[in-house]
PDB file of C-alpha atoms and ligand atoms in Angstrom:
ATOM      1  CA  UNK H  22    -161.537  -1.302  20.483  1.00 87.00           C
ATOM      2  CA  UNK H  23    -159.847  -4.218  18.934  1.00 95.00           C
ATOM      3  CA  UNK H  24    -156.063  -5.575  19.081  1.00 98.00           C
ATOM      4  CA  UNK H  25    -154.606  -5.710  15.793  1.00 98.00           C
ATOM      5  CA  UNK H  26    -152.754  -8.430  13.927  1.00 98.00           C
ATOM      6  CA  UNK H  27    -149.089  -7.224  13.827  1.00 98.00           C
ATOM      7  CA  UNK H  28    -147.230  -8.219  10.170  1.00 98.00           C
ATOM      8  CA  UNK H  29    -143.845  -9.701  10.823  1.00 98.00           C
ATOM      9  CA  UNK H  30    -141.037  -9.040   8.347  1.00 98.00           C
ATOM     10  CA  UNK H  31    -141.262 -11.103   5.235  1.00 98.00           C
ATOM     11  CA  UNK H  32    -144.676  -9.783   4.477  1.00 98.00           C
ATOM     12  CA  UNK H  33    -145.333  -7.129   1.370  1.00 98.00           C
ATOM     13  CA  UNK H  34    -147.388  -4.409   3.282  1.00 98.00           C
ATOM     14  CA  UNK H  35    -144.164  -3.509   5.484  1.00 98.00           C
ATOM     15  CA  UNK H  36    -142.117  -2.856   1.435  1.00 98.00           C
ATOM     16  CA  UNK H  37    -145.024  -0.854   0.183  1.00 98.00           C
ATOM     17  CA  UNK H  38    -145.059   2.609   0.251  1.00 98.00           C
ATOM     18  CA  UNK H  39    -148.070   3.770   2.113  1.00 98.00           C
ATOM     19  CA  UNK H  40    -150.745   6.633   0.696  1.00 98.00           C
ATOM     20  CA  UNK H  41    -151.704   9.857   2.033  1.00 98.00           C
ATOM     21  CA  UNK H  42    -154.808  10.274   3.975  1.00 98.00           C
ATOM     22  CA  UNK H  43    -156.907  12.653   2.663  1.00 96.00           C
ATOM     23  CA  UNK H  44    -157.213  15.859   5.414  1.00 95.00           C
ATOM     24  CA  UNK H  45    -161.060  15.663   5.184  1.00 95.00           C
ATOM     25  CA  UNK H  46    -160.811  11.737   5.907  1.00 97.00           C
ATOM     26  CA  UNK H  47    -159.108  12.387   9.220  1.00 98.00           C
ATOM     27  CA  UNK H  48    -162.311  12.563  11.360  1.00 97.00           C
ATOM     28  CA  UNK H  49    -163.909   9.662   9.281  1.00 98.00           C
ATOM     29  CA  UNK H  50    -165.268   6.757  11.939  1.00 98.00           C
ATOM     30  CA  UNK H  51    -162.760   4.644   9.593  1.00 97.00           C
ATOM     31  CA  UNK H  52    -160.079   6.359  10.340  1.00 98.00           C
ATOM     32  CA  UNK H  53    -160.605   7.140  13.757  1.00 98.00           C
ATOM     33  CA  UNK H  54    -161.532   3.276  14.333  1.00 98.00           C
ATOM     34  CA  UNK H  55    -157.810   2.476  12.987  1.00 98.00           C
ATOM     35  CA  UNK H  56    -156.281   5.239  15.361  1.00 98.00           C
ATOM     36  CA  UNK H  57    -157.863   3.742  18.269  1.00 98.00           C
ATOM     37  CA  UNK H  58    -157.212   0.541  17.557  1.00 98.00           C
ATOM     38  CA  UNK H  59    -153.498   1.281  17.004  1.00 98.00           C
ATOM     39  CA  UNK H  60    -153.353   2.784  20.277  1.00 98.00           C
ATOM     40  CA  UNK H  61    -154.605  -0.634  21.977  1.00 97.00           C
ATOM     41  CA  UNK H  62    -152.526  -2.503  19.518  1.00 98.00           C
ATOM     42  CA  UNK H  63    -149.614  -0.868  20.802  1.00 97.00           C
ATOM     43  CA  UNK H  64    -150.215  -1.050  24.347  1.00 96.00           C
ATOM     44  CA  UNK H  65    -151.508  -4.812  24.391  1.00 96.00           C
ATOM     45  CA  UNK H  66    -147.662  -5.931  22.797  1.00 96.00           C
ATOM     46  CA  UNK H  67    -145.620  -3.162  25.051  1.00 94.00           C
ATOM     47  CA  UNK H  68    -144.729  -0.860  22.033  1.00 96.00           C
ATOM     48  CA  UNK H  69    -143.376   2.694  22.060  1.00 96.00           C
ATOM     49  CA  UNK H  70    -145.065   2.823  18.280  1.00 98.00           C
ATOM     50  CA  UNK H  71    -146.827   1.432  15.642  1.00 98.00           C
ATOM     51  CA  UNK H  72    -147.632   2.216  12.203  1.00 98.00           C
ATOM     52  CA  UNK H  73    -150.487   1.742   9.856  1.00 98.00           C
ATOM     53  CA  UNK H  74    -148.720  -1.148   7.401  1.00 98.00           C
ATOM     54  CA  UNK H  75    -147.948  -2.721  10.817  1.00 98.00           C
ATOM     55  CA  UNK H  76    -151.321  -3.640  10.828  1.00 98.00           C
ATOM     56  CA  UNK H  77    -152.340  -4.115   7.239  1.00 98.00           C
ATOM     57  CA  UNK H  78    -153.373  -0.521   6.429  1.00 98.00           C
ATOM     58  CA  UNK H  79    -151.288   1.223   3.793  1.00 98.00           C
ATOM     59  CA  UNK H  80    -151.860   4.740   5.121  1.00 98.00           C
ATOM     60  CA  UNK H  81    -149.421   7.460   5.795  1.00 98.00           C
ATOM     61  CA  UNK H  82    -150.005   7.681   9.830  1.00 98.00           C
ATOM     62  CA  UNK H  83    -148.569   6.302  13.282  1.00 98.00           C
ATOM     63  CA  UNK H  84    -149.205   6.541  16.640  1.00 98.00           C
ATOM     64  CA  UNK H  85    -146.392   6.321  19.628  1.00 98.00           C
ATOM     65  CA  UNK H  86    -145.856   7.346  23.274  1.00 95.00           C
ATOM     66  CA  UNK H  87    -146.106   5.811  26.886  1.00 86.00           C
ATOM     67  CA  UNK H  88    -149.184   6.827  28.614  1.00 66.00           C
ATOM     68  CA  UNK H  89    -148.056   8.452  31.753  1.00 63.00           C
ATOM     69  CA  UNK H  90    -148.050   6.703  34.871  1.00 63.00           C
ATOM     70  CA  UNK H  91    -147.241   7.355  38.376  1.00 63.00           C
ATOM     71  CA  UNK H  92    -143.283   7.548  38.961  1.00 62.00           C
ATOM     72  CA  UNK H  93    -142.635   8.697  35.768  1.00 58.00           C
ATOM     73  CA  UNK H  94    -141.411  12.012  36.928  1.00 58.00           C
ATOM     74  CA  UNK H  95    -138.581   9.921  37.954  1.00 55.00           C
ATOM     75  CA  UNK H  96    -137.770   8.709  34.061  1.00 59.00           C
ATOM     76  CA  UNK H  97    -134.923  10.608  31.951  1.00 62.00           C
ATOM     77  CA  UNK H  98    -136.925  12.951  29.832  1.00 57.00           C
ATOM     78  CA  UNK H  99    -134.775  11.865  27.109  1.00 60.00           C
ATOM     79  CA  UNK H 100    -136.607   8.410  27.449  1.00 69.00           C
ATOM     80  CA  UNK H 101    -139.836   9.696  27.653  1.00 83.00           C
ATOM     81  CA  UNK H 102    -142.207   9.916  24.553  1.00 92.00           C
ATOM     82  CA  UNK H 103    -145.720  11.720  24.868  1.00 92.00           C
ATOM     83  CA  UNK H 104    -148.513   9.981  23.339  1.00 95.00           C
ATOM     84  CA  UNK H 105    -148.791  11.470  19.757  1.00 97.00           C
ATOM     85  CA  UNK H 106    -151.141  10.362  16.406  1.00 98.00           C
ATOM     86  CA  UNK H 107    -149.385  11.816  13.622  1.00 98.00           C
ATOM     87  CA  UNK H 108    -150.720  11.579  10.192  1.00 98.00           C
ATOM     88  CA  UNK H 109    -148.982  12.750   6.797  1.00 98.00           C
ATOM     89  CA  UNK H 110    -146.203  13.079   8.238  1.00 98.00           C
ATOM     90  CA  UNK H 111    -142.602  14.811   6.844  1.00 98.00           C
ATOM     91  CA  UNK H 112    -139.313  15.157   9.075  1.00 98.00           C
ATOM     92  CA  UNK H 113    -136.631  17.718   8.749  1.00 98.00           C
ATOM     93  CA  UNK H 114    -133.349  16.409  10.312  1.00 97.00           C
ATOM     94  CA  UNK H 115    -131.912  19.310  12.904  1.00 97.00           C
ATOM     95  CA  UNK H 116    -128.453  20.007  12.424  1.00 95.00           C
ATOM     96  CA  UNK H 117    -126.143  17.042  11.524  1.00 95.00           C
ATOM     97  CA  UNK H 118    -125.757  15.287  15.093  1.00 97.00           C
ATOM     98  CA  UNK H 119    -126.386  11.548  14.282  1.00 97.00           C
ATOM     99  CA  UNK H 120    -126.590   9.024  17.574  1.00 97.00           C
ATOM    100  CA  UNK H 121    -126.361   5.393  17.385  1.00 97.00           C
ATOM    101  CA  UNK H 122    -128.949   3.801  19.590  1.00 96.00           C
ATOM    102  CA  UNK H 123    -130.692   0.227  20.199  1.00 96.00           C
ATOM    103  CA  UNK H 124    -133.946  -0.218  18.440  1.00 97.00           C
ATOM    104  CA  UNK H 125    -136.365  -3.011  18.223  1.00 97.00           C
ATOM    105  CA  UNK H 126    -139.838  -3.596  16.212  1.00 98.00           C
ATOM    106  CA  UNK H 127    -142.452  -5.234  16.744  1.00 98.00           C
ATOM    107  CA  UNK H 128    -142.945  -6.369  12.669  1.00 98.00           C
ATOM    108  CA  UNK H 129    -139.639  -7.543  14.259  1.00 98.00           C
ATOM    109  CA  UNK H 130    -139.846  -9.118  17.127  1.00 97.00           C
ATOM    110  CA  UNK H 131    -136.952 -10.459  19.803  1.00 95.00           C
ATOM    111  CA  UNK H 132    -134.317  -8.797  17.554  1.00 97.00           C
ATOM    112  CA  UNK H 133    -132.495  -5.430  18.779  1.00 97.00           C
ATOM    113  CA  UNK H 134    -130.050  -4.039  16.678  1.00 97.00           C
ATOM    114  CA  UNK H 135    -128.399  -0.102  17.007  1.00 97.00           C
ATOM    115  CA  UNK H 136    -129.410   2.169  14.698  1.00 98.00           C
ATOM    116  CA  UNK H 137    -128.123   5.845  13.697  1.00 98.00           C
ATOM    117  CA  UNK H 138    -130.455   8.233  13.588  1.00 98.00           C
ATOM    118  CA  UNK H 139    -130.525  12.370  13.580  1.00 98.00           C
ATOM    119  CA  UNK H 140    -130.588  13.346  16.728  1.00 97.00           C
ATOM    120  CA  UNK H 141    -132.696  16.060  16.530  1.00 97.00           C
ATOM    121  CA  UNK H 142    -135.571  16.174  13.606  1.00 98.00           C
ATOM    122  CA  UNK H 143    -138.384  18.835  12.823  1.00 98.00           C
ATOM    123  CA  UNK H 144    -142.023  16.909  11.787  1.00 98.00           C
ATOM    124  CA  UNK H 145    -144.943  18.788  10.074  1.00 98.00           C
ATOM    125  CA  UNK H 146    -147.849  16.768  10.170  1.00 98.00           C
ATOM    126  CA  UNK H 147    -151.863  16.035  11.001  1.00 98.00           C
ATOM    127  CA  UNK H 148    -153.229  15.342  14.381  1.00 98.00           C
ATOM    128  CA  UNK H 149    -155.951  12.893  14.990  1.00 98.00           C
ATOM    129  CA  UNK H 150    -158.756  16.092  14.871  1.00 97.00           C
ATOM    130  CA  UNK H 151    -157.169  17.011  11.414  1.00 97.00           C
ATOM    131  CA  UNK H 152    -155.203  20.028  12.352  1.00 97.00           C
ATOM    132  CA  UNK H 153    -151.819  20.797  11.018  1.00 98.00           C
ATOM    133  CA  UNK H 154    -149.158  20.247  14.020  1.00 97.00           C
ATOM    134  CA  UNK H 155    -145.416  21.194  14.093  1.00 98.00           C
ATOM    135  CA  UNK H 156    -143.401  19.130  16.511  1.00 96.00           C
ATOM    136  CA  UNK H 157    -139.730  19.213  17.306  1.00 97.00           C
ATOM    137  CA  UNK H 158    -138.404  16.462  18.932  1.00 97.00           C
ATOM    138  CA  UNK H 159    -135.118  15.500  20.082  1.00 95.00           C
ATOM    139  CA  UNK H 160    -133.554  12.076  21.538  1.00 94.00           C
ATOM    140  CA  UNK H 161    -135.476   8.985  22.105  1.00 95.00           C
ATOM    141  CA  UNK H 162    -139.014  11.013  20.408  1.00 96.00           C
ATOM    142  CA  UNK H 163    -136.560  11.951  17.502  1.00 97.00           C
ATOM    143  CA  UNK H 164    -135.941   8.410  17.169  1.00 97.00           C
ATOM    144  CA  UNK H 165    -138.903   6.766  17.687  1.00 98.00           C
ATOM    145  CA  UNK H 166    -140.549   8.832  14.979  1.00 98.00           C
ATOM    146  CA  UNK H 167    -137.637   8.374  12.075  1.00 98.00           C
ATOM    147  CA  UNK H 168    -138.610   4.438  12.743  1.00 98.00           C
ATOM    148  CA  UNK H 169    -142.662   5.122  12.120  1.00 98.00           C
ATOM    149  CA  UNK H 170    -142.096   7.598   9.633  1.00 98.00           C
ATOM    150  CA  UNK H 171    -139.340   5.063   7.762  1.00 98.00           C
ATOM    151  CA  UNK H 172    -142.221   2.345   7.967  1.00 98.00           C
ATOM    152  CA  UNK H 173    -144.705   4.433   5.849  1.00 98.00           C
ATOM    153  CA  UNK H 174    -141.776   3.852   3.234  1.00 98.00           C
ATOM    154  CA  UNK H 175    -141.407   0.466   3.482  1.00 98.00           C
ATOM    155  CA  UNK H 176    -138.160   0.933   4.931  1.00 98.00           C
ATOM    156  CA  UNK H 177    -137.666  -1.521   8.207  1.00 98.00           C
ATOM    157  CA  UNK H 178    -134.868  -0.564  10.952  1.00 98.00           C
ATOM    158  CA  UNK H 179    -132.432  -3.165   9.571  1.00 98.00           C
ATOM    159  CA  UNK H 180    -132.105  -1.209   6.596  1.00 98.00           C
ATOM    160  CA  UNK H 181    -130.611   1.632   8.392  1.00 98.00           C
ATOM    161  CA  UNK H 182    -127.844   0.086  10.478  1.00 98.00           C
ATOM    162  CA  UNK H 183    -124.443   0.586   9.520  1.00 96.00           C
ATOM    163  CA  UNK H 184    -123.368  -2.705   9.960  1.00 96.00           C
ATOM    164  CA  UNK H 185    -125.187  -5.660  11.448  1.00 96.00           C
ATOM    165  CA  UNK H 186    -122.760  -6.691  13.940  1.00 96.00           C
ATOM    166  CA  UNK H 187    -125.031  -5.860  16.580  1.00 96.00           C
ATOM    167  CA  UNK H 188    -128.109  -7.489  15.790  1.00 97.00           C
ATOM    168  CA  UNK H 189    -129.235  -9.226  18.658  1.00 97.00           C
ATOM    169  CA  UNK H 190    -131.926 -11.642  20.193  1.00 97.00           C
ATOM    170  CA  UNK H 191    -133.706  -9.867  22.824  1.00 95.00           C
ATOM    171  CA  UNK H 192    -132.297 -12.654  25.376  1.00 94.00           C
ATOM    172  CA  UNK H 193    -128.930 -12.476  24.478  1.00 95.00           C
ATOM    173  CA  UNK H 194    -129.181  -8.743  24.595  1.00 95.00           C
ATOM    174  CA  UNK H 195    -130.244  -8.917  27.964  1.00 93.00           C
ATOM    175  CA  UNK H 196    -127.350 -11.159  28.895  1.00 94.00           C
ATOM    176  CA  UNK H 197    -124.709  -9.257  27.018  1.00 94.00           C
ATOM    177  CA  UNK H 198    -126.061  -5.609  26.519  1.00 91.00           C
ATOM    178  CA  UNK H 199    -127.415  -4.785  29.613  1.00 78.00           C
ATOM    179  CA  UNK H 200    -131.043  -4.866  31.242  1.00 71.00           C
ATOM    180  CA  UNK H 201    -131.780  -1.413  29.581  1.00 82.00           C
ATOM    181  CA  UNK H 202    -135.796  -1.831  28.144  1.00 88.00           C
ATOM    182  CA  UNK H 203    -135.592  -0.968  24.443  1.00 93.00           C
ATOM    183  CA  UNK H 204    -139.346  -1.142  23.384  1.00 93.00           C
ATOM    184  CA  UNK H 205    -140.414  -2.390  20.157  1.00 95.00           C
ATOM    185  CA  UNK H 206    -141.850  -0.029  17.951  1.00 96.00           C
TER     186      UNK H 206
HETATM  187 NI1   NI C 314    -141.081  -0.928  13.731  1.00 59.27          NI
END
């Protein structure tokens, strides 16, 4: 497995809209390679996600989560985001309950900034075998995959704030906004 180069804002693969991956590619060494690679990508810079053009690939997938670990039993559930590869993927919004939350990316990274999102959001999508998955997901999960899935768009977390009064460096944020971890993703 290899760690990734992560783009930083400023560079054209985080504007372009990414392509589909073809079903019948999914189990392609290529593919898989990239998944796998992702996942140590992620893990290596602390991220809760991380998205094909994050890394130079224009394709339509992401992969997110924490790997369990001991104590976690002890974590709000709300916080908690199982370790998913989702490829293709299109969300439904649930209902009309938006909740403005901190965010942070790692395309963008010491910046925090809070972001609405729906609270609750239905996903069809691939899995990393090929098979079609339906997921809903609520909270922090719900969250986490609005900012992957707006990424395959070109769309970056900035674009989604309301206003940018709270756009923060991650040390300031720390001194003002509490000691609350918000991952990059
Ligand atoms: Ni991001």
């Amino acid at each position: 497995m290899s760690i990734l180069k992560v783009a930083h804002m400023g560079h054209p693969v985080l504007r372009a809209r990414a392509t589909a991956v073809g079903p019948a590619d999914i189990k392609s060494p290529r593919i898989q390679q990239l998944i796998d690679d992702m996942f140590a990508t992620m893990r290596e810079y602390n991220g809760v996600g991380l998205a094909a053009p994050q890394v130079h690939a224009g394709l339509r997938l992401f992969v997110a989560g924490f790997a369990p670990r001991p104590g976690d039993e002890d974590e709000d559930e709300e916080t908690r985001v199982p370790l998913m590869t989702l490829i293709n993927p299109e969300i439904t919004p649930v209902g009309k309950t938006v909740d403005e939350d901190w965010e942070g990316c790692l395309s963008i990274p010491e910046i925090r900034g809070r972001v609405p999102r729906a609270s609750e959001t239905d996903v069809k999508a691939y899995d990393r075998r090929g098979r079609p998955i339906s997921i809903h997901a609520r909270g922090f999960t719900a969250r986490v995959i609005q900012h992957e899935t707006d990424h395959l768009d070109g769309v970056l977390f900035l674009d989604r704030m309301t206003s940018l009064a709270t756009l923060t460096y991650i040390e300031e944020f720390n001194r003002y906004w509490g000691s609350r971890n918000v991952p990059e993703e």
